[in-house]
Amino acid sequence: MSDRPIDESAFSSFHVGRDCETLNLSAAQWATAQPVHTDPVEREQHLCSGTKVWTNQPSFRNGDFAEVWQIVPVAPGEQQTAGGAGGSPLKKKLAHEGRPLVMAGMLGCVFVLAAVVAWCYYAASVRKAQLLKAELLDLNKDGFIIRNQAGAVIFSMTFRSGTLDLDSCSKEGNILSCTQSDSGKLNFFIQTVRPKDTVMCYRVRWEELQNKHSVEHAMAYNDSHWYGGAETATQYWPVRIHGEEKPQPFITSDVYSNRNAFGGILERYWLSSNATAIKINDSVPFHLGWSEKDGTLRFQARYEDSPFRPPEGQQALPELSYRVCVGSDVTSIHKYMVRRYFPKPIKVPSPEVFKQPLWSTWALHKTAVTQEKLLRYASDITKHGFTCSHLELDDRYTADYGEFDFDPQKFPNASGMFDELREDGFQVSLWTHPFINYDSMNFGVAVEKGLFVREPSDAREWYSSHLRMLKQRYDVTSFKFDAGETSYLPRQFSTLVPLSDPSTFTRRYSEMAIPFSERAELRVGYQSQDVSCFFRIIDRDSVWGYELGLKSIIPTVLTISILGYQFVLPDMIGGNAYPNRTAGASDDKNSLPDRELYIRWLELSAFMPAMQFSIPPWAYDSEVVQIAQKFTALHENLVAPRVLELAGEVLDTGDPIIRPLWWIANDDEAAYKIDSQFLIGDDLMVAPVLEPGKQERDIYLPAGRWRSYKGEHFDKGPMYLTDYPVDLDEIAFFTWVH
């Protein structure tokens, strides 16, 4: 019972019967009420004879009460008290004896009304609770949760920027909608969709109709492991969140230059070991932050202080919308999301690039490359017995950025150089980019034609026409498309056709590779999974660790594979060899990456979809050359055939070529956390050594029968192989035995 004071006015009117009068008692009149004991017949006469009565029962049906209360008439001018100055002793005595009964009646009424109110409140609450439920989803004013079939919470979203007014909510069919929040009018709904028996999806939309600031929801980790999002400089698998980060524009950036930004390959997609996935809609001005303290990813929509812009003719009212889908296991829900929401490549790039390594001039020569150096490089490749899918002539073969011919001082006879390379069996691709120098001969042309940051037709056609001309003049095989991140655009940029989402620039830039896609190479991707070329992870430093080092390669390749980019080029073996970012390097500009690091990097690259050299093996010694020959042959004979088979399947399924261990072990908690092993398809598992000074490592074998590269058989998994020996010229790999 409530401790609140009783409101006497609550008892000022009480109906005793359909044909009887209503009793109206003031507080003072309670003192004159006296019990009248009657049998049912007398009681009926009392009640319907016009006498005003009050009862301590909630109903007078069926004559099942024991007593009624009769009002003692009061003469005009007489005090309405039980014992006035002129009251008789008998009346005083009767009034005194009646007070406990009056109080009992009052308390009875309070109990009855409290019960009625409680019941009404409970019934309303039940109705509201049912209203705010969808299949396995519970909505409240502060957010919503999703449960699995067993009743466990597997997904939680909190509304950070406002709370719903639940009285404004309604439910019609499979749509639960609300029209008010604490900040004003809005369009909010959750629509439940079951696209297949094993998948349940929820379309969520919060659209502000008055508030122009932001909409923010926070997704909790819920003791699960999350994957996806973006390429980052320090890459972990699964995603790790450190510190507190306010939501930042989720757009492509060069993470080699800005190591706290989001990378050049990103998608608005995350996947959880709880068999849940979330895809943020393309229309959202999307910003991403996180909180290590709260264990949340912060999803925010805003236009204020943001490079995002509302579509032309629309107000800058933020809208946050997304889809959450729940499946039976993490692998099956990811397969559903990829098939439903990601475009697929339309063809497989050149098989030769999958089979044979490509050789880049960048890490070896940087911008000092010349005609003489390129010809010598090609000669050394042949002399040391290596194959080559193509040579890649990198930065500064032109006099200025924005030009489309060779610097005559560095390449005095470019046509003759290409003839010689073709005769020796080499194809050549050229480095290209979207930049132009002020002193370039094409700068004035670009200004005159209005080509700077223009999208899509004029600038792209002008640029592509020059690439086609260059390709035709020298019989160039393809191009390495560098940059393309939105971080190179001005903060307040303008384009011929306005871009609501800055990363659309990345998408448009990636499309320029399509005519050259057989051997083309990109390092950026946003909604670009259907561009059928190789996607290179960002440049690596020549170090061991997770920040753009050797340990970051597997997490990065797994991440962009989950985002739908399967034709992966893992950048140059050994890294870029910058003096200040090379393990164990001296100040010598010609210093090499650490020898052991180079060998372990080479071994890992042999099990990636494609291999890329720049620092050549012969820069070290004959043993390194022999190891390199061994692993390039292993790649061509063992890895490439399986990769090409899987690449053909990508066109239909979008499934990764390089897969995490949980792909085949989704009920295995250990498999969700392993970031130093991976699968090629479902049946080839690789476990490289990624630590300096080690010739052994711990290896996790998922359940199943496995045969090691040494011929050993293991069929009692899952199991750990502790300190499994792996020599410097080896990499551990295992084949699943059917």
PDB file of N, CA and C in Angstrom, residues 645-705:
ATOM      1  N   GLU A 645      40.326 -21.217 -57.382  1.00  0.00           N
ATOM      2  CA  GLU A 645      39.047 -21.927 -57.251  1.00  0.00           C
ATOM      3  C   GLU A 645      38.082 -21.127 -56.378  1.00  0.00           C
ATOM      4  N   LEU A 646      38.572 -20.620 -55.255  1.00  0.00           N
ATOM      5  CA  LEU A 646      37.734 -19.824 -54.354  1.00  0.00           C
ATOM      6  C   LEU A 646      37.370 -18.480 -54.977  1.00  0.00           C
ATOM      7  N   ALA A 647      38.292 -17.897 -55.769  1.00  0.00           N
ATOM      8  CA  ALA A 647      38.015 -16.615 -56.425  1.00  0.00           C
ATOM      9  C   ALA A 647      36.828 -16.734 -57.367  1.00  0.00           C
ATOM     10  N   GLY A 648      36.715 -17.876 -58.041  1.00  0.00           N
ATOM     11  CA  GLY A 648      35.558 -18.086 -58.906  1.00  0.00           C
ATOM     12  C   GLY A 648      34.263 -18.138 -58.121  1.00  0.00           C
ATOM     13  N   GLU A 649      34.310 -18.692 -56.920  1.00  0.00           N
ATOM     14  CA  GLU A 649      33.109 -18.759 -56.077  1.00  0.00           C
ATOM     15  C   GLU A 649      32.702 -17.387 -55.545  1.00  0.00           C
ATOM     16  N   VAL A 650      33.681 -16.498 -55.404  1.00  0.00           N
ATOM     17  CA  VAL A 650      33.396 -15.155 -54.885  1.00  0.00           C
ATOM     18  C   VAL A 650      32.367 -14.440 -55.743  1.00  0.00           C
ATOM     19  N   LEU A 651      32.407 -14.669 -57.044  1.00  0.00           N
ATOM     20  CA  LEU A 651      31.492 -13.976 -57.953  1.00  0.00           C
ATOM     21  C   LEU A 651      30.037 -14.258 -57.609  1.00  0.00           C
ATOM     22  N   ASP A 652      29.770 -15.440 -57.077  1.00  0.00           N
ATOM     23  CA  ASP A 652      28.395 -15.818 -56.731  1.00  0.00           C
ATOM     24  C   ASP A 652      28.074 -15.575 -55.262  1.00  0.00           C
ATOM     25  N   THR A 653      29.045 -15.853 -54.377  1.00  0.00           N
ATOM     26  CA  THR A 653      28.742 -15.854 -52.942  1.00  0.00           C
ATOM     27  C   THR A 653      29.273 -14.632 -52.197  1.00  0.00           C
ATOM     28  N   GLY A 654      30.416 -14.090 -52.630  1.00  0.00           N
ATOM     29  CA  GLY A 654      31.066 -13.035 -51.862  1.00  0.00           C
ATOM     30  C   GLY A 654      31.799 -13.544 -50.641  1.00  0.00           C
ATOM     31  N   ASP A 655      31.856 -14.869 -50.449  1.00  0.00           N
ATOM     32  CA  ASP A 655      32.523 -15.435 -49.274  1.00  0.00           C
ATOM     33  C   ASP A 655      34.026 -15.167 -49.326  1.00  0.00           C
ATOM     34  N   PRO A 656      34.648 -15.016 -48.167  1.00  0.00           N
ATOM     35  CA  PRO A 656      36.087 -14.728 -48.142  1.00  0.00           C
ATOM     36  C   PRO A 656      36.921 -15.865 -48.721  1.00  0.00           C
ATOM     37  N   ILE A 657      38.050 -15.496 -49.312  1.00  0.00           N
ATOM     38  CA  ILE A 657      39.067 -16.475 -49.676  1.00  0.00           C
ATOM     39  C   ILE A 657      39.917 -16.775 -48.448  1.00  0.00           C
ATOM     40  N   ILE A 658      40.359 -15.707 -47.776  1.00  0.00           N
ATOM     41  CA  ILE A 658      41.099 -15.827 -46.520  1.00  0.00           C
ATOM     42  C   ILE A 658      40.075 -15.728 -45.387  1.00  0.00           C
ATOM     43  N   ARG A 659      39.976 -16.788 -44.565  1.00  0.00           N
ATOM     44  CA  ARG A 659      38.887 -16.902 -43.595  1.00  0.00           C
ATOM     45  C   ARG A 659      39.418 -17.038 -42.174  1.00  0.00           C
ATOM     46  N   PRO A 660      38.650 -16.546 -41.202  1.00  0.00           N
ATOM     47  CA  PRO A 660      39.029 -16.750 -39.801  1.00  0.00           C
ATOM     48  C   PRO A 660      38.743 -18.181 -39.367  1.00  0.00           C
ATOM     49  N   LEU A 661      39.364 -18.600 -38.276  1.00  0.00           N
ATOM     50  CA  LEU A 661      39.154 -19.973 -37.808  1.00  0.00           C
ATOM     51  C   LEU A 661      37.705 -20.235 -37.432  1.00  0.00           C
ATOM     52  N   TRP A 662      36.996 -19.192 -36.929  1.00  0.00           N
ATOM     53  CA  TRP A 662      35.614 -19.442 -36.516  1.00  0.00           C
ATOM     54  C   TRP A 662      34.692 -19.759 -37.696  1.00  0.00           C
ATOM     55  N   TRP A 663      35.178 -19.556 -38.908  1.00  0.00           N
ATOM     56  CA  TRP A 663      34.357 -19.865 -40.075  1.00  0.00           C
ATOM     57  C   TRP A 663      33.916 -21.329 -40.067  1.00  0.00           C
ATOM     58  N   ILE A 664      34.803 -22.209 -39.568  1.00  0.00           N
ATOM     59  CA  ILE A 664      34.465 -23.640 -39.503  1.00  0.00           C
ATOM     60  C   ILE A 664      34.303 -24.108 -38.060  1.00  0.00           C
ATOM     61  N   ALA A 665      34.399 -23.190 -37.100  1.00  0.00           N
ATOM     62  CA  ALA A 665      34.307 -23.571 -35.678  1.00  0.00           C
ATOM     63  C   ALA A 665      33.543 -22.495 -34.922  1.00  0.00           C
ATOM     64  N   ASN A 666      32.273 -22.235 -35.333  1.00  0.00           N
ATOM     65  CA  ASN A 666      31.540 -21.110 -34.755  1.00  0.00           C
ATOM     66  C   ASN A 666      30.944 -21.396 -33.390  1.00  0.00           C
ATOM     67  N   ASP A 667      31.127 -22.604 -32.870  1.00  0.00           N
ATOM     68  CA  ASP A 667      30.724 -22.881 -31.485  1.00  0.00           C
ATOM     69  C   ASP A 667      31.947 -23.019 -30.579  1.00  0.00           C
ATOM     70  N   ASP A 668      33.085 -22.524 -31.058  1.00  0.00           N
ATOM     71  CA  ASP A 668      34.364 -22.669 -30.355  1.00  0.00           C
ATOM     72  C   ASP A 668      34.849 -21.284 -29.920  1.00  0.00           C
ATOM     73  N   GLU A 669      34.766 -20.984 -28.629  1.00  0.00           N
ATOM     74  CA  GLU A 669      35.130 -19.666 -28.120  1.00  0.00           C
ATOM     75  C   GLU A 669      36.581 -19.318 -28.436  1.00  0.00           C
ATOM     76  N   ALA A 670      37.485 -20.287 -28.381  1.00  0.00           N
ATOM     77  CA  ALA A 670      38.897 -20.011 -28.654  1.00  0.00           C
ATOM     78  C   ALA A 670      39.104 -19.510 -30.078  1.00  0.00           C
ATOM     79  N   ALA A 671      38.331 -20.035 -31.020  1.00  0.00           N
ATOM     80  CA  ALA A 671      38.503 -19.664 -32.426  1.00  0.00           C
ATOM     81  C   ALA A 671      38.180 -18.198 -32.687  1.00  0.00           C
ATOM     82  N   TYR A 672      37.336 -17.601 -31.851  1.00  0.00           N
ATOM     83  CA  TYR A 672      36.938 -16.208 -32.064  1.00  0.00           C
ATOM     84  C   TYR A 672      38.061 -15.219 -31.761  1.00  0.00           C
ATOM     85  N   LYS A 673      39.084 -15.639 -31.040  1.00  0.00           N
ATOM     86  CA  LYS A 673      40.105 -14.699 -30.574  1.00  0.00           C
ATOM     87  C   LYS A 673      41.453 -14.880 -31.255  1.00  0.00           C
ATOM     88  N   ILE A 674      41.588 -15.838 -32.129  1.00  0.00           N
ATOM     89  CA  ILE A 674      42.889 -16.131 -32.734  1.00  0.00           C
ATOM     90  C   ILE A 674      43.131 -15.209 -33.923  1.00  0.00           C
ATOM     91  N   ASP A 675      44.229 -14.459 -33.869  1.00  0.00           N
ATOM     92  CA  ASP A 675      44.534 -13.473 -34.908  1.00  0.00           C
ATOM     93  C   ASP A 675      45.848 -13.762 -35.625  1.00  0.00           C
ATOM     94  N   SER A 676      46.456 -14.912 -35.359  1.00  0.00           N
ATOM     95  CA  SER A 676      47.744 -15.228 -35.982  1.00  0.00           C
ATOM     96  C   SER A 676      47.663 -16.505 -36.819  1.00  0.00           C
ATOM     97  N   GLN A 677      46.472 -16.982 -37.054  1.00  0.00           N
ATOM     98  CA  GLN A 677      46.221 -18.117 -37.932  1.00  0.00           C
ATOM     99  C   GLN A 677      45.043 -17.764 -38.836  1.00  0.00           C
ATOM    100  N   PHE A 678      44.948 -18.479 -39.960  1.00  0.00           N
ATOM    101  CA  PHE A 678      43.826 -18.226 -40.862  1.00  0.00           C
ATOM    102  C   PHE A 678      43.614 -19.451 -41.739  1.00  0.00           C
ATOM    103  N   LEU A 679      42.486 -19.431 -42.424  1.00  0.00           N
ATOM    104  CA  LEU A 679      42.126 -20.503 -43.347  1.00  0.00           C
ATOM    105  C   LEU A 679      42.133 -19.989 -44.777  1.00  0.00           C
ATOM    106  N   ILE A 680      42.528 -20.850 -45.702  1.00  0.00           N
ATOM    107  CA  ILE A 680      42.281 -20.614 -47.125  1.00  0.00           C
ATOM    108  C   ILE A 680      41.164 -21.580 -47.500  1.00  0.00           C
ATOM    109  N   GLY A 681      39.980 -21.035 -47.759  1.00  0.00           N
ATOM    110  CA  GLY A 681      38.807 -21.894 -47.872  1.00  0.00           C
ATOM    111  C   GLY A 681      38.507 -22.506 -46.519  1.00  0.00           C
ATOM    112  N   ASP A 682      37.982 -23.715 -46.536  1.00  0.00           N
ATOM    113  CA  ASP A 682      37.651 -24.397 -45.281  1.00  0.00           C
ATOM    114  C   ASP A 682      38.671 -25.462 -44.895  1.00  0.00           C
ATOM    115  N   ASP A 683      39.648 -25.736 -45.778  1.00  0.00           N
ATOM    116  CA  ASP A 683      40.440 -26.947 -45.577  1.00  0.00           C
ATOM    117  C   ASP A 683      41.944 -26.752 -45.554  1.00  0.00           C
ATOM    118  N   LEU A 684      42.439 -25.518 -45.620  1.00  0.00           N
ATOM    119  CA  LEU A 684      43.876 -25.269 -45.522  1.00  0.00           C
ATOM    120  C   LEU A 684      44.104 -24.211 -44.449  1.00  0.00           C
ATOM    121  N   MET A 685      44.730 -24.623 -43.344  1.00  0.00           N
ATOM    122  CA  MET A 685      44.960 -23.702 -42.231  1.00  0.00           C
ATOM    123  C   MET A 685      46.442 -23.354 -42.143  1.00  0.00           C
ATOM    124  N   VAL A 686      46.723 -22.060 -41.907  1.00  0.00           N
ATOM    125  CA  VAL A 686      48.091 -21.555 -41.921  1.00  0.00           C
ATOM    126  C   VAL A 686      48.402 -20.914 -40.575  1.00  0.00           C
ATOM    127  N   ALA A 687      49.611 -21.188 -40.059  1.00  0.00           N
ATOM    128  CA  ALA A 687      50.033 -20.662 -38.754  1.00  0.00           C
ATOM    129  C   ALA A 687      51.476 -20.162 -38.857  1.00  0.00           C
ATOM    130  N   PRO A 688      51.696 -18.943 -39.344  1.00  0.00           N
ATOM    131  CA  PRO A 688      53.056 -18.429 -39.514  1.00  0.00           C
ATOM    132  C   PRO A 688      53.691 -18.030 -38.181  1.00  0.00           C
ATOM    133  N   VAL A 689      54.991 -17.952 -38.158  1.00  0.00           N
ATOM    134  CA  VAL A 689      55.712 -17.431 -37.002  1.00  0.00           C
ATOM    135  C   VAL A 689      55.815 -15.913 -37.164  1.00  0.00           C
ATOM    136  N   LEU A 690      55.359 -15.185 -36.158  1.00  0.00           N
ATOM    137  CA  LEU A 690      55.281 -13.724 -36.235  1.00  0.00           C
ATOM    138  C   LEU A 690      56.066 -13.036 -35.126  1.00  0.00           C
ATOM    139  N   GLU A 691      56.862 -13.785 -34.397  1.00  0.00           N
ATOM    140  CA  GLU A 691      57.653 -13.231 -33.294  1.00  0.00           C
ATOM    141  C   GLU A 691      59.136 -13.342 -33.622  1.00  0.00           C
ATOM    142  N   PRO A 692      59.920 -12.317 -33.286  1.00  0.00           N
ATOM    143  CA  PRO A 692      61.362 -12.397 -33.539  1.00  0.00           C
ATOM    144  C   PRO A 692      62.031 -13.431 -32.643  1.00  0.00           C
ATOM    145  N   GLY A 693      63.023 -14.090 -33.198  1.00  0.00           N
ATOM    146  CA  GLY A 693      63.813 -15.034 -32.419  1.00  0.00           C
ATOM    147  C   GLY A 693      63.126 -16.341 -32.122  1.00  0.00           C
ATOM    148  N   LYS A 694      62.006 -16.614 -32.742  1.00  0.00           N
ATOM    149  CA  LYS A 694      61.244 -17.829 -32.453  1.00  0.00           C
ATOM    150  C   LYS A 694      61.353 -18.838 -33.603  1.00  0.00           C
ATOM    151  N   GLN A 695      61.545 -20.097 -33.245  1.00  0.00           N
ATOM    152  CA  GLN A 695      61.458 -21.188 -34.208  1.00  0.00           C
ATOM    153  C   GLN A 695      60.480 -22.244 -33.698  1.00  0.00           C
ATOM    154  N   GLU A 696      59.484 -21.741 -32.976  1.00  0.00           N
ATOM    155  CA  GLU A 696      58.370 -22.565 -32.521  1.00  0.00           C
ATOM    156  C   GLU A 696      57.200 -21.633 -32.226  1.00  0.00           C
ATOM    157  N   ARG A 697      56.016 -22.213 -32.160  1.00  0.00           N
ATOM    158  CA  ARG A 697      54.845 -21.412 -31.808  1.00  0.00           C
ATOM    159  C   ARG A 697      53.718 -22.336 -31.347  1.00  0.00           C
ATOM    160  N   ASP A 698      52.772 -21.758 -30.603  1.00  0.00           N
ATOM    161  CA  ASP A 698      51.570 -22.484 -30.211  1.00  0.00           C
ATOM    162  C   ASP A 698      50.578 -22.427 -31.373  1.00  0.00           C
ATOM    163  N   ILE A 699      49.961 -23.550 -31.652  1.00  0.00           N
ATOM    164  CA  ILE A 699      49.020 -23.642 -32.771  1.00  0.00           C
ATOM    165  C   ILE A 699      47.716 -24.235 -32.265  1.00  0.00           C
ATOM    166  N   TYR A 700      46.612 -23.625 -32.665  1.00  0.00           N
ATOM    167  CA  TYR A 700      45.285 -24.116 -32.289  1.00  0.00           C
ATOM    168  C   TYR A 700      44.682 -24.864 -33.464  1.00  0.00           C
ATOM    169  N   LEU A 701      44.286 -26.091 -33.226  1.00  0.00           N
ATOM    170  CA  LEU A 701      43.610 -26.902 -34.239  1.00  0.00           C
ATOM    171  C   LEU A 701      42.135 -27.018 -33.877  1.00  0.00           C
ATOM    172  N   PRO A 702      41.230 -26.503 -34.700  1.00  0.00           N
ATOM    173  CA  PRO A 702      39.797 -26.706 -34.455  1.00  0.00           C
ATOM    174  C   PRO A 702      39.438 -28.182 -34.568  1.00  0.00           C
ATOM    175  N   ALA A 703      38.237 -28.506 -34.163  1.00  0.00           N
ATOM    176  CA  ALA A 703      37.776 -29.891 -34.231  1.00  0.00           C
ATOM    177  C   ALA A 703      37.852 -30.403 -35.667  1.00  0.00           C
ATOM    178  N   GLY A 704      38.222 -31.650 -35.807  1.00  0.00           N
ATOM    179  CA  GLY A 704      38.341 -32.256 -37.121  1.00  0.00           C
ATOM    180  C   GLY A 704      39.632 -33.045 -37.234  1.00  0.00           C
ATOM    181  N   ARG A 705      39.842 -33.631 -38.380  1.00  0.00           N
ATOM    182  CA  ARG A 705      41.067 -34.387 -38.643  1.00  0.00           C
ATOM    183  C   ARG A 705      41.987 -33.542 -39.509  1.00  0.00           C
TER     184      ARG A 705
END
